[in-house]
Short mmCIF file of C-alpha atoms in Angstrom, two decimals:
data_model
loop_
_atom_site.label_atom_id
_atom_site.label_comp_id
_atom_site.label_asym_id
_atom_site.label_seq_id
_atom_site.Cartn_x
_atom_site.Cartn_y
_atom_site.Cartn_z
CA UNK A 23 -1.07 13.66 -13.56
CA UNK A 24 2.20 14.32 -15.81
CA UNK A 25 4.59 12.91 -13.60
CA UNK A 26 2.37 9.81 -13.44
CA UNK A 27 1.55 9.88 -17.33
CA UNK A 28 5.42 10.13 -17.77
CA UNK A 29 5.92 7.05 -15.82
CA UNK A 30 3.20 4.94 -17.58
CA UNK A 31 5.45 5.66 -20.72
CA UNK A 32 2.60 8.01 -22.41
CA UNK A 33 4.06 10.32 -25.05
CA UNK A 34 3.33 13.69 -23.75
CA UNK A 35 6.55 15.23 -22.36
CA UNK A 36 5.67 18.04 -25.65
CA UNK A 37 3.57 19.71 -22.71
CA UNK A 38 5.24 19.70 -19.71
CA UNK A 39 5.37 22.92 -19.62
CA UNK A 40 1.89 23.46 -19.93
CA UNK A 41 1.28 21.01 -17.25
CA UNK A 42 3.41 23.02 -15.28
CA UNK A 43 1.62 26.32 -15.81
CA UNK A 44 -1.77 25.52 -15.31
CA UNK A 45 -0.68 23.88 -12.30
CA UNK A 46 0.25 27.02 -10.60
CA UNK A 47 -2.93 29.03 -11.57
CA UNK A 48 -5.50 29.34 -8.33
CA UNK A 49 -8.05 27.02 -8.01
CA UNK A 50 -10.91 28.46 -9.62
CA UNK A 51 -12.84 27.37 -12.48
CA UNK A 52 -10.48 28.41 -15.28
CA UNK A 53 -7.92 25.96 -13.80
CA UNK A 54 -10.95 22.98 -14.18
CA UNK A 55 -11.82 23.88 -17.12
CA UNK A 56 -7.68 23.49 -18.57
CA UNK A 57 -7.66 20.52 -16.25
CA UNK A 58 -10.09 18.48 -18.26
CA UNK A 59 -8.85 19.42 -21.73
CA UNK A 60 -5.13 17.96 -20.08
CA UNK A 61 -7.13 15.25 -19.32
CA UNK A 62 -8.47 14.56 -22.24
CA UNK A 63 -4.99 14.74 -23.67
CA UNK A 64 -3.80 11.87 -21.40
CA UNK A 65 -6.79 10.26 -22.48
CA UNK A 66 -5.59 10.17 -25.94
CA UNK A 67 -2.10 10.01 -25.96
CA UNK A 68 -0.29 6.98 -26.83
CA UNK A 69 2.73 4.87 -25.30
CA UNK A 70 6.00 6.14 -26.49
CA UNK A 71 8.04 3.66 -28.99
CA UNK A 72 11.00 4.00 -26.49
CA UNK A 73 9.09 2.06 -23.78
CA UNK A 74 10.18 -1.15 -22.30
CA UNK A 75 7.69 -1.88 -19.79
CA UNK A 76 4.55 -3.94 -20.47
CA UNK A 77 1.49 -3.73 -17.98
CA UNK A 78 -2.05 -4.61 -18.31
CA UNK A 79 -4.87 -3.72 -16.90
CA UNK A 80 -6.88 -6.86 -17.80
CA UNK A 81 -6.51 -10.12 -15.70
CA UNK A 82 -5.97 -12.11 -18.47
CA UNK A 83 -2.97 -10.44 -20.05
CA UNK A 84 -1.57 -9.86 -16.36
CA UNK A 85 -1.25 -14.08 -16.22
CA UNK A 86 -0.40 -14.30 -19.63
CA UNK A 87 3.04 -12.08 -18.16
CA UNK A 88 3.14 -13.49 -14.75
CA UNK A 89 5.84 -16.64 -14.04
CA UNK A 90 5.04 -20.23 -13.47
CA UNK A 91 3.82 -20.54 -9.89
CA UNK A 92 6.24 -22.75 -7.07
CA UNK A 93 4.87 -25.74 -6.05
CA UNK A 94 4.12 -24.91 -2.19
CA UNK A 95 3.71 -27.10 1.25
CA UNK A 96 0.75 -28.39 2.28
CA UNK A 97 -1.61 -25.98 4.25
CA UNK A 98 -1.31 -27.66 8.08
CA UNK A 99 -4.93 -27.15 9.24
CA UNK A 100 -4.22 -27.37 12.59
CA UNK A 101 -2.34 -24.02 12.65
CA UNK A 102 -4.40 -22.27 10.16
CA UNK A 103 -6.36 -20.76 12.63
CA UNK A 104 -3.53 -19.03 14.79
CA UNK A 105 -1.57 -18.20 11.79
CA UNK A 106 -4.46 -15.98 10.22
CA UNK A 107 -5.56 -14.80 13.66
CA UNK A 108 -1.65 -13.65 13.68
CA UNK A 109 -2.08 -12.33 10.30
CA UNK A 110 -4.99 -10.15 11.40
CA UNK A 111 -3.28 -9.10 14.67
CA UNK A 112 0.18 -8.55 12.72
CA UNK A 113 -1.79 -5.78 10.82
CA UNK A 114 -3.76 -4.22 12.93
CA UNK A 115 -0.41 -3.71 15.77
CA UNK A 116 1.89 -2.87 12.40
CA UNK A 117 -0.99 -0.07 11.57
CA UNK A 118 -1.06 1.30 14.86
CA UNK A 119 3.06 1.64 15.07
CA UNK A 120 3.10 3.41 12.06
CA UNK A 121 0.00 5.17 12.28
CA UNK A 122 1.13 7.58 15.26
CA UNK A 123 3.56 8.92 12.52
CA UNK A 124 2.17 9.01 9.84
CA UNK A 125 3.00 11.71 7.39
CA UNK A 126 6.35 12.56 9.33
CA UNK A 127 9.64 12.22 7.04
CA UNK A 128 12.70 10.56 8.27
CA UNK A 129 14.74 13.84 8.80
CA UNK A 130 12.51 14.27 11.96
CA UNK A 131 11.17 10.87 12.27
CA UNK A 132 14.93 9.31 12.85
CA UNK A 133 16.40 12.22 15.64
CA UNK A 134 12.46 11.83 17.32
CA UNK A 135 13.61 8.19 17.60
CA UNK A 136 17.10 8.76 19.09
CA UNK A 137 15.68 11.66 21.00
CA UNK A 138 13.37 9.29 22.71
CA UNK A 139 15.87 6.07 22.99
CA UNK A 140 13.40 4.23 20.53
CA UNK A 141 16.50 3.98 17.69
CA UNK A 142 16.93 1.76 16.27
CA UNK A 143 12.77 1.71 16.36
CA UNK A 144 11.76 -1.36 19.01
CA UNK A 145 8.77 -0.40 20.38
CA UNK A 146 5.44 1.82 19.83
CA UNK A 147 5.81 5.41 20.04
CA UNK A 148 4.45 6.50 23.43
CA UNK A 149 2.52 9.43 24.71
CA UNK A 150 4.73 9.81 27.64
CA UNK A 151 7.81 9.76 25.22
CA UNK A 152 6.54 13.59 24.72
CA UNK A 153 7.71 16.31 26.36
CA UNK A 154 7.14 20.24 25.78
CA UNK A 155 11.02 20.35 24.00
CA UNK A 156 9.82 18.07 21.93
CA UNK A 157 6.46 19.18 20.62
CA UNK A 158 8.00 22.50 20.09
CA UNK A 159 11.47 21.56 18.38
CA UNK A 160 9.84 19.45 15.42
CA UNK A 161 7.29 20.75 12.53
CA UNK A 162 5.89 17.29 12.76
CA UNK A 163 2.68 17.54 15.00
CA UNK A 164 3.08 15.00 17.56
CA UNK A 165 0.20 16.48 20.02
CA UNK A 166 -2.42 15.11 18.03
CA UNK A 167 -1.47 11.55 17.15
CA UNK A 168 -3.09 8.07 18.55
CA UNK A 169 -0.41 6.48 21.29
CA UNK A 170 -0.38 3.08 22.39
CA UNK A 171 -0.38 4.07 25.99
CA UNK A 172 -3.46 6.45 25.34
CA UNK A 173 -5.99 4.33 23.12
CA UNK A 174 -8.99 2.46 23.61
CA UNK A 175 -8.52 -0.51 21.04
CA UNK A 176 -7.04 0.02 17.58
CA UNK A 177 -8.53 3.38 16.00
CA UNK A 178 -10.27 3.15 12.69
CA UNK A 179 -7.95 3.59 10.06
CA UNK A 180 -8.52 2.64 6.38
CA UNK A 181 -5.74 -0.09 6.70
CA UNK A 182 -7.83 -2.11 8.50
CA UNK A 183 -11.34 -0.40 7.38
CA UNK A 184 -10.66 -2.57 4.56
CA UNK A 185 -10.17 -5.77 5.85
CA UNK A 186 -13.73 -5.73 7.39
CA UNK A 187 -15.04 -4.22 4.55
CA UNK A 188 -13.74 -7.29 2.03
CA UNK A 189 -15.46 -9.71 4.84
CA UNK A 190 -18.54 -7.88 4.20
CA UNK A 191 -18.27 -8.17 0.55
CA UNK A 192 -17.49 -11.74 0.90
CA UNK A 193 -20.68 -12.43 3.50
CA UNK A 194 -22.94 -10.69 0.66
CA UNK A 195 -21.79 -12.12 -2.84
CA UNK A 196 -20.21 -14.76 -2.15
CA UNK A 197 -16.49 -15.42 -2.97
CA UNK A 198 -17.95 -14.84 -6.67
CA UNK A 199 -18.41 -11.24 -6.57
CA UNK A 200 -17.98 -9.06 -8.99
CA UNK A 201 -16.19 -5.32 -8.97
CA UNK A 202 -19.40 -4.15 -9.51
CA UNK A 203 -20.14 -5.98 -6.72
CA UNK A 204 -17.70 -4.37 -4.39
CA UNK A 205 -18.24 -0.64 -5.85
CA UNK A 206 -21.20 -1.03 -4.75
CA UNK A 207 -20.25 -2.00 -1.54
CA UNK A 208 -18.30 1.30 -1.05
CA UNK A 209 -21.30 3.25 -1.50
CA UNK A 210 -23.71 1.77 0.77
CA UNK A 211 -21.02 1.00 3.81
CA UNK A 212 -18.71 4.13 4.00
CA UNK A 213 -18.81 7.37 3.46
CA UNK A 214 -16.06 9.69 1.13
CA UNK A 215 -14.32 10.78 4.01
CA UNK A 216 -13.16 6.91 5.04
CA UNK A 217 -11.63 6.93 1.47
CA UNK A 218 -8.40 8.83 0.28
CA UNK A 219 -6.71 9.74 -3.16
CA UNK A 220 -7.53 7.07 -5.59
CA UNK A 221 -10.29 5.25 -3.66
CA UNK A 222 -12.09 8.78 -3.06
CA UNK A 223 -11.80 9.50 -6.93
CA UNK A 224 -13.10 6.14 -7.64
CA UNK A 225 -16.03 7.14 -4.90
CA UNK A 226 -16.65 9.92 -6.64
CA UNK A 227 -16.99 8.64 -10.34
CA UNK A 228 -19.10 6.05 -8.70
CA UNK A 229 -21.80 8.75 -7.49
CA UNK A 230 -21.29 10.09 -11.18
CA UNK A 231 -22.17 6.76 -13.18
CA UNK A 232 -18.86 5.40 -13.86
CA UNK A 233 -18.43 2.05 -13.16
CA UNK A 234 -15.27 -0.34 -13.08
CA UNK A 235 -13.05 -0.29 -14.61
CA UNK A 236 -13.46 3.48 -16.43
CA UNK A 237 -14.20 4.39 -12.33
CA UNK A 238 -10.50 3.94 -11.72
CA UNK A 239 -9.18 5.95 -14.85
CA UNK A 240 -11.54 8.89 -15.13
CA UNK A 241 -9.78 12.32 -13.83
CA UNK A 242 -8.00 10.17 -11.15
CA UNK A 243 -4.12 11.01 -10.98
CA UNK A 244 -3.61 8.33 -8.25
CA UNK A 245 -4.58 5.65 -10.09
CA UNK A 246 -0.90 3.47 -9.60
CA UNK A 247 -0.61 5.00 -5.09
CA UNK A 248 -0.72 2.51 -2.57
CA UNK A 249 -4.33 2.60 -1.85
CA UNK A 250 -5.29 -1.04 -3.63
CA UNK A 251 -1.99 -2.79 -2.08
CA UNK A 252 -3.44 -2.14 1.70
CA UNK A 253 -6.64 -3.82 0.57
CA UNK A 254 -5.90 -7.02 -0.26
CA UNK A 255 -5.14 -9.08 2.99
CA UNK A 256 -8.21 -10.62 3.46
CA UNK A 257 -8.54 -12.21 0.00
CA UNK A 258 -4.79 -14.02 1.19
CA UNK A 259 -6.38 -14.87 4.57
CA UNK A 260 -9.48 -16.63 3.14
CA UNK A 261 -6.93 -18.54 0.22
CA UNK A 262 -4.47 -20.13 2.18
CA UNK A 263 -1.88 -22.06 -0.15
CA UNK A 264 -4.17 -20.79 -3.12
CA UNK A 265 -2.09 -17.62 -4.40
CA UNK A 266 -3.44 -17.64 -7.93
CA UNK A 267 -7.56 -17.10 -6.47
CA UNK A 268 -5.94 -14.88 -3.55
CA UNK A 269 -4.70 -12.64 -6.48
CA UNK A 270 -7.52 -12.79 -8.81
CA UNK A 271 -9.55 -11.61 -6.07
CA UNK A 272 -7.55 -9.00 -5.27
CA UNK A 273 -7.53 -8.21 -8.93
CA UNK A 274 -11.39 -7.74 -8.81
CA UNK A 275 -11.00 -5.44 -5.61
CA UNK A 276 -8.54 -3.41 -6.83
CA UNK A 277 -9.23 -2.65 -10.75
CA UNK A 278 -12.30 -0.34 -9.38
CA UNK A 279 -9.75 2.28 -8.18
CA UNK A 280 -6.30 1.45 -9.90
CA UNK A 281 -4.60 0.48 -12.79
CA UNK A 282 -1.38 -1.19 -14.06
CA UNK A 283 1.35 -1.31 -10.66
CA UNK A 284 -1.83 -0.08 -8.40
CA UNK A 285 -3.73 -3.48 -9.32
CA UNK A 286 -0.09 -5.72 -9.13
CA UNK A 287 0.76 -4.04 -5.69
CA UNK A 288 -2.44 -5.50 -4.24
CA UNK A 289 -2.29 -8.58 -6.16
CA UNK A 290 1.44 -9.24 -5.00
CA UNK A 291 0.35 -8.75 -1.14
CA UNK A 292 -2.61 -10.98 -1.46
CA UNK A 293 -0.44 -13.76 -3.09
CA UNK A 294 2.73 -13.08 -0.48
CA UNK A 295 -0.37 -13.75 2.79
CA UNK A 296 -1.75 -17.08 0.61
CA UNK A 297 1.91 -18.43 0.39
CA UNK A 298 2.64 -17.43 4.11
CA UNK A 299 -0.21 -19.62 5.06
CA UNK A 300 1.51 -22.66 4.32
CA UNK A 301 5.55 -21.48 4.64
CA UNK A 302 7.22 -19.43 7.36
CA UNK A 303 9.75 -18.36 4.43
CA UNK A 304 10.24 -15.67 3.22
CA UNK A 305 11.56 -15.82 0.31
CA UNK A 306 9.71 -18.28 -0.82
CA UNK A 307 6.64 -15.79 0.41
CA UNK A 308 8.24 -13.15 -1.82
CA UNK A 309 8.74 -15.16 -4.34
CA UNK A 310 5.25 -16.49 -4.16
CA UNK A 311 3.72 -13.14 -4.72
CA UNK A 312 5.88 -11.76 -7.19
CA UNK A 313 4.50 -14.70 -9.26
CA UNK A 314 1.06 -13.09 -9.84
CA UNK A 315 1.93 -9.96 -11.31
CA UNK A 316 4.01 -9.00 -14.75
CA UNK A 317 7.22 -10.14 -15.11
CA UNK A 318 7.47 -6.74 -17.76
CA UNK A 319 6.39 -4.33 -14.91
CA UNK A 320 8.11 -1.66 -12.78
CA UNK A 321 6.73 -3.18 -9.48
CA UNK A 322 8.57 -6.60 -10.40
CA UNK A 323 11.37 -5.81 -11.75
CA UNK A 324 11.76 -3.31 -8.17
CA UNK A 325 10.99 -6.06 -5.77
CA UNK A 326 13.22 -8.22 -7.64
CA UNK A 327 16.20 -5.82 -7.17
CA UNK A 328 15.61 -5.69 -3.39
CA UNK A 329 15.64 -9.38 -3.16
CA UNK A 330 18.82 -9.64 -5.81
CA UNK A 331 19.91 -7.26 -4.10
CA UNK A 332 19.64 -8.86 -0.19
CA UNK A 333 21.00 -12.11 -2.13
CA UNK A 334 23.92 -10.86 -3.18
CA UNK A 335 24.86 -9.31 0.32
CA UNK A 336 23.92 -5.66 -0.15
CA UNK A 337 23.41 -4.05 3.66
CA UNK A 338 19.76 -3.13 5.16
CA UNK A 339 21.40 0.29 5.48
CA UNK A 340 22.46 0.27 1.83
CA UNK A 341 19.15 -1.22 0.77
CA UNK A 342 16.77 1.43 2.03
CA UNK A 343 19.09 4.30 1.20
CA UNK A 344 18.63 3.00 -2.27
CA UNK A 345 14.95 3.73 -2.04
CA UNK A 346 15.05 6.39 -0.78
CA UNK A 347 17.77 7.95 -3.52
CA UNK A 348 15.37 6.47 -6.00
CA UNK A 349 11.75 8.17 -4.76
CA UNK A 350 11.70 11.68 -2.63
CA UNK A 351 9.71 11.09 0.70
CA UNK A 352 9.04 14.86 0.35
CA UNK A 353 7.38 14.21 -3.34
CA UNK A 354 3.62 13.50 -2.24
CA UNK A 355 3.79 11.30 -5.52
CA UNK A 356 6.69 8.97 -4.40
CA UNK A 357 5.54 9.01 -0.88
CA UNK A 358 2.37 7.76 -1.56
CA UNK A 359 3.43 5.06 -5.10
CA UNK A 360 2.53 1.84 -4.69
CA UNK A 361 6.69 0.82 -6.26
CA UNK A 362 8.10 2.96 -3.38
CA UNK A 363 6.24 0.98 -0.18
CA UNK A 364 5.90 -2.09 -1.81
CA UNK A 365 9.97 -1.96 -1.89
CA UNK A 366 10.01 -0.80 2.00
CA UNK A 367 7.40 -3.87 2.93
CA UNK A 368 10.24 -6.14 0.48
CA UNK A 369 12.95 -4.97 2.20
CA UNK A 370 11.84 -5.36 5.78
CA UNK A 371 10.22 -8.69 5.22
CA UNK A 372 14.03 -9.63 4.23
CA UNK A 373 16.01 -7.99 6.84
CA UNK A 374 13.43 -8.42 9.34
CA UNK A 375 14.11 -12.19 9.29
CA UNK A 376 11.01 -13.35 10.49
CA UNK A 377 11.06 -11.22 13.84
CA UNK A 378 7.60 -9.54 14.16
CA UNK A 379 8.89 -6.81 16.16
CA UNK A 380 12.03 -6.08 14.26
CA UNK A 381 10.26 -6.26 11.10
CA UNK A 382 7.19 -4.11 11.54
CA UNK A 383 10.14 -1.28 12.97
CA UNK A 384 11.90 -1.60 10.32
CA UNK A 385 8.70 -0.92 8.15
CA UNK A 386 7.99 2.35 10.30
CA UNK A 387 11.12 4.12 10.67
CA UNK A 388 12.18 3.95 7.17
CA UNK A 389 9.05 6.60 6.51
CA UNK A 390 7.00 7.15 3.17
CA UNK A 391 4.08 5.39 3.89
CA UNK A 392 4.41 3.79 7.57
CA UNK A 393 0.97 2.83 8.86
CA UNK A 394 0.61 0.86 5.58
CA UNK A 395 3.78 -0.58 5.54
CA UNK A 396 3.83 -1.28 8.67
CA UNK A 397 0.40 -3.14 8.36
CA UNK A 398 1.21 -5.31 5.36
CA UNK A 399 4.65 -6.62 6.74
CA UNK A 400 3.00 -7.07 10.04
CA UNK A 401 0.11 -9.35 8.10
CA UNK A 402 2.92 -11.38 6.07
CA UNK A 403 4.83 -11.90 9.69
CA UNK A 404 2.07 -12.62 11.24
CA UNK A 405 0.67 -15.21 9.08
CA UNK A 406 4.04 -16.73 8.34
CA UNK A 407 4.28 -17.29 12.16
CA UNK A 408 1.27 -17.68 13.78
CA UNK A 409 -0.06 -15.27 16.62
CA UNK A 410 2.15 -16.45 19.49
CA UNK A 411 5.15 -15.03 17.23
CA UNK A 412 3.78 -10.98 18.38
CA UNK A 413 4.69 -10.05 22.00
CA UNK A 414 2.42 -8.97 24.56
CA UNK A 415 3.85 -5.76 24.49
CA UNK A 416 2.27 -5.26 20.71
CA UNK A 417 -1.08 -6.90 21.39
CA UNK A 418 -1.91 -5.30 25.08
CA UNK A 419 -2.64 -2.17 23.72
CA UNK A 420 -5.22 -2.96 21.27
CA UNK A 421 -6.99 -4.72 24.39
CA UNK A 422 -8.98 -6.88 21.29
CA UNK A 423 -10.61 -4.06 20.26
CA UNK A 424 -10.74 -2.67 16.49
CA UNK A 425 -13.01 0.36 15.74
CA UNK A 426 -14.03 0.62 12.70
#
């Protein structure tokens, strides 16, 4: 809660150190009790004068800050069809990749690779790749993980959970639907466990009486982690060439849960799969995406110096060794930020140049988040170039089967 305070500019660095001590108390009741009087401290602090960053919460100041959107291509009809169907498939075989690592950091994740002539990353991590050297030389636990060569369809995972779920949403309201609509919609078709950090605190104030948007800010630390940014595909898929509604959607989905970058992370991705619907390009995709969300805001002004960045020449090695000298994978904080992945998704999109497979890799064995990543660049490749762009070798596995 005080790093993420600290980063939304709130003027409370005075008690850091009492942060920091009742931090390390056990967890016991005294430690709640503190807990909430920090909280209500956040809760009342203000936004220090030294500031620079402006980001709303409320849909109508977010386009009062976003840029004039690029006029875009027709939609071609008759490939709408296989580009979404790619989109969907993109995500679900980008999950899975990153999905069997998940968790792992790259100091084991990269000599795993080489150890198992998958480096650079090419292919899914297979359950014959394993050997007993190898489950017994790395602290990552690789017995346990889903394997491409062991499944039975695509496992549930929330990265997809919520794809289905926003179809559901859509099938009941209407394409009108409120965020009451869809916290509702959390309680009556998943349990807690199928939700994580911000999205189980937002569960949780839900049971409790809070509704959105004081569900998203109430005693929930995670309120700016990647959970909203891996939720807003569908509203892209159902929006093709129509980024502003994709967005504004995805605004309504993800202002239950999240506030300031949370909300523009799933916003941006929801734009980026509206644009890709009618251009295989992209940077114009990027581009397209970052044009929904504050131009005053750490998450733009982030993807904006990946793509300057990639523009003026800098190397895919350089780029991600940026990122990852900016945010610690081993912080669960940075590993988890919606500004950390959203620059890993960026950067692959761009060096990936439009090749599904090399893309989606890239995604993975870069760490921090990689079943996420690795879903929402495989959506954006997918629906920039249709299904028949993703090998057999990706869509085999899944055998057209998602469990949900």
């Amino acid at each position: 809660e005080y790093r993420q305070s600290i980063e939304e500019g709130l003027d409370i660095e005075q008690y850091e150190n009492v942060f920091s001590a009742v931090s390390m108390l056990p967890k016991n009741e005294t430690k709640k009790r503190l807990g909430d009087i920090l909280f209500e401290v956040v809760l009342h602090s203000k936004t220090s004068e030294k500031y620079t960053y402006i980001e709303p919460s409320d849909l109508k100041e977010i386009k009062k800050l976003s840029k004039c959107a690029q006029v875009l291509p027709n939609v071609d009809k008759n490939l709408l069809e296989n580009k979404i169907h790619g989109a969907w498939m993109g995500r679900i075989c980008g999950c899975l990749l990153g999905k069997t690592v998940e968790g792992i950091k790259t100091d084991e994740l990269i000599p795993f690779l080489k150890e198992t002539e998958n480096y650079p990353m090419h292919r899914y991590i297979l359950y014959s790749d394993l050997n007993d050297v190898i489950l017994n030389k790395y602290k990552y636990r690789f017995a346990n993980r889903c394997y491409a060569d062991k499944i039975d369809g695509m496992p549930a995972d929330d990265d997809t959970n919520y794809v289905v779920l926003a179809q559901k949403i859509i099938e009941k309201y209407g394409r009108d639907f409120t965020s009451y609509d869809v916290s509702r919609s959390w309680l009556a078709l998943q349990g807690k466990d199928a939700y994580c950090t911000a999205e189980r605190g937002a569960y949780c104030n839900f049971i409790n009486g809070f509704e959105p948007p004081e569900s998203a800010v109430y005693k929930n630390p995670y309120r700016e982690w990647i959970g909203a940014q891996i939720r807003g595909d569908y509203f892209g898929y159902i929006n093709p060439g129509k980024p502003e509604i994709a967005a504004e959607m995805a605004f309504r989905d993800a202002c239950i849960s999240h506030v300031k970058n949370g909300i523009y992370g799933e916003m941006f991705v929801a734009a980026m799969l509206a644009v890709a619907a009618c251009t295989d390009n992209i940077k114009t995709v990027i581009a397209g995406g970052l044009e929904q969300i504050p131009y005053t805001s750490r998450l733009y002004e982030a993807i904006n110096c990946v793509l300057t960045g990639f523009e003026n020449g800098i190397s895919q090695k350089r780029c991600f060794a940026d990122i990852h000298e900016r945010f610690d994978e081993n912080s669960e904080h940075d590993w988890c930020h919606t500004i950390s992945n959203a620059m890993i998704v960026t950067a692959s999109l761009l060096y990936g140049n439009g090749d599904f497979g090399k893309s989606v890799c890239m995604a993975v064995e870069n760490g921090f988040d990689t079943d996420c990543n690795g879903a929402t660049v495989g959506s954006v490749i997918g629906m920039a170039n249709g299904l028949n762009s993703i090998g057999n070798a990706w869509t085999d596995p899944i055998k057209d089967i998602l469990h949900t």
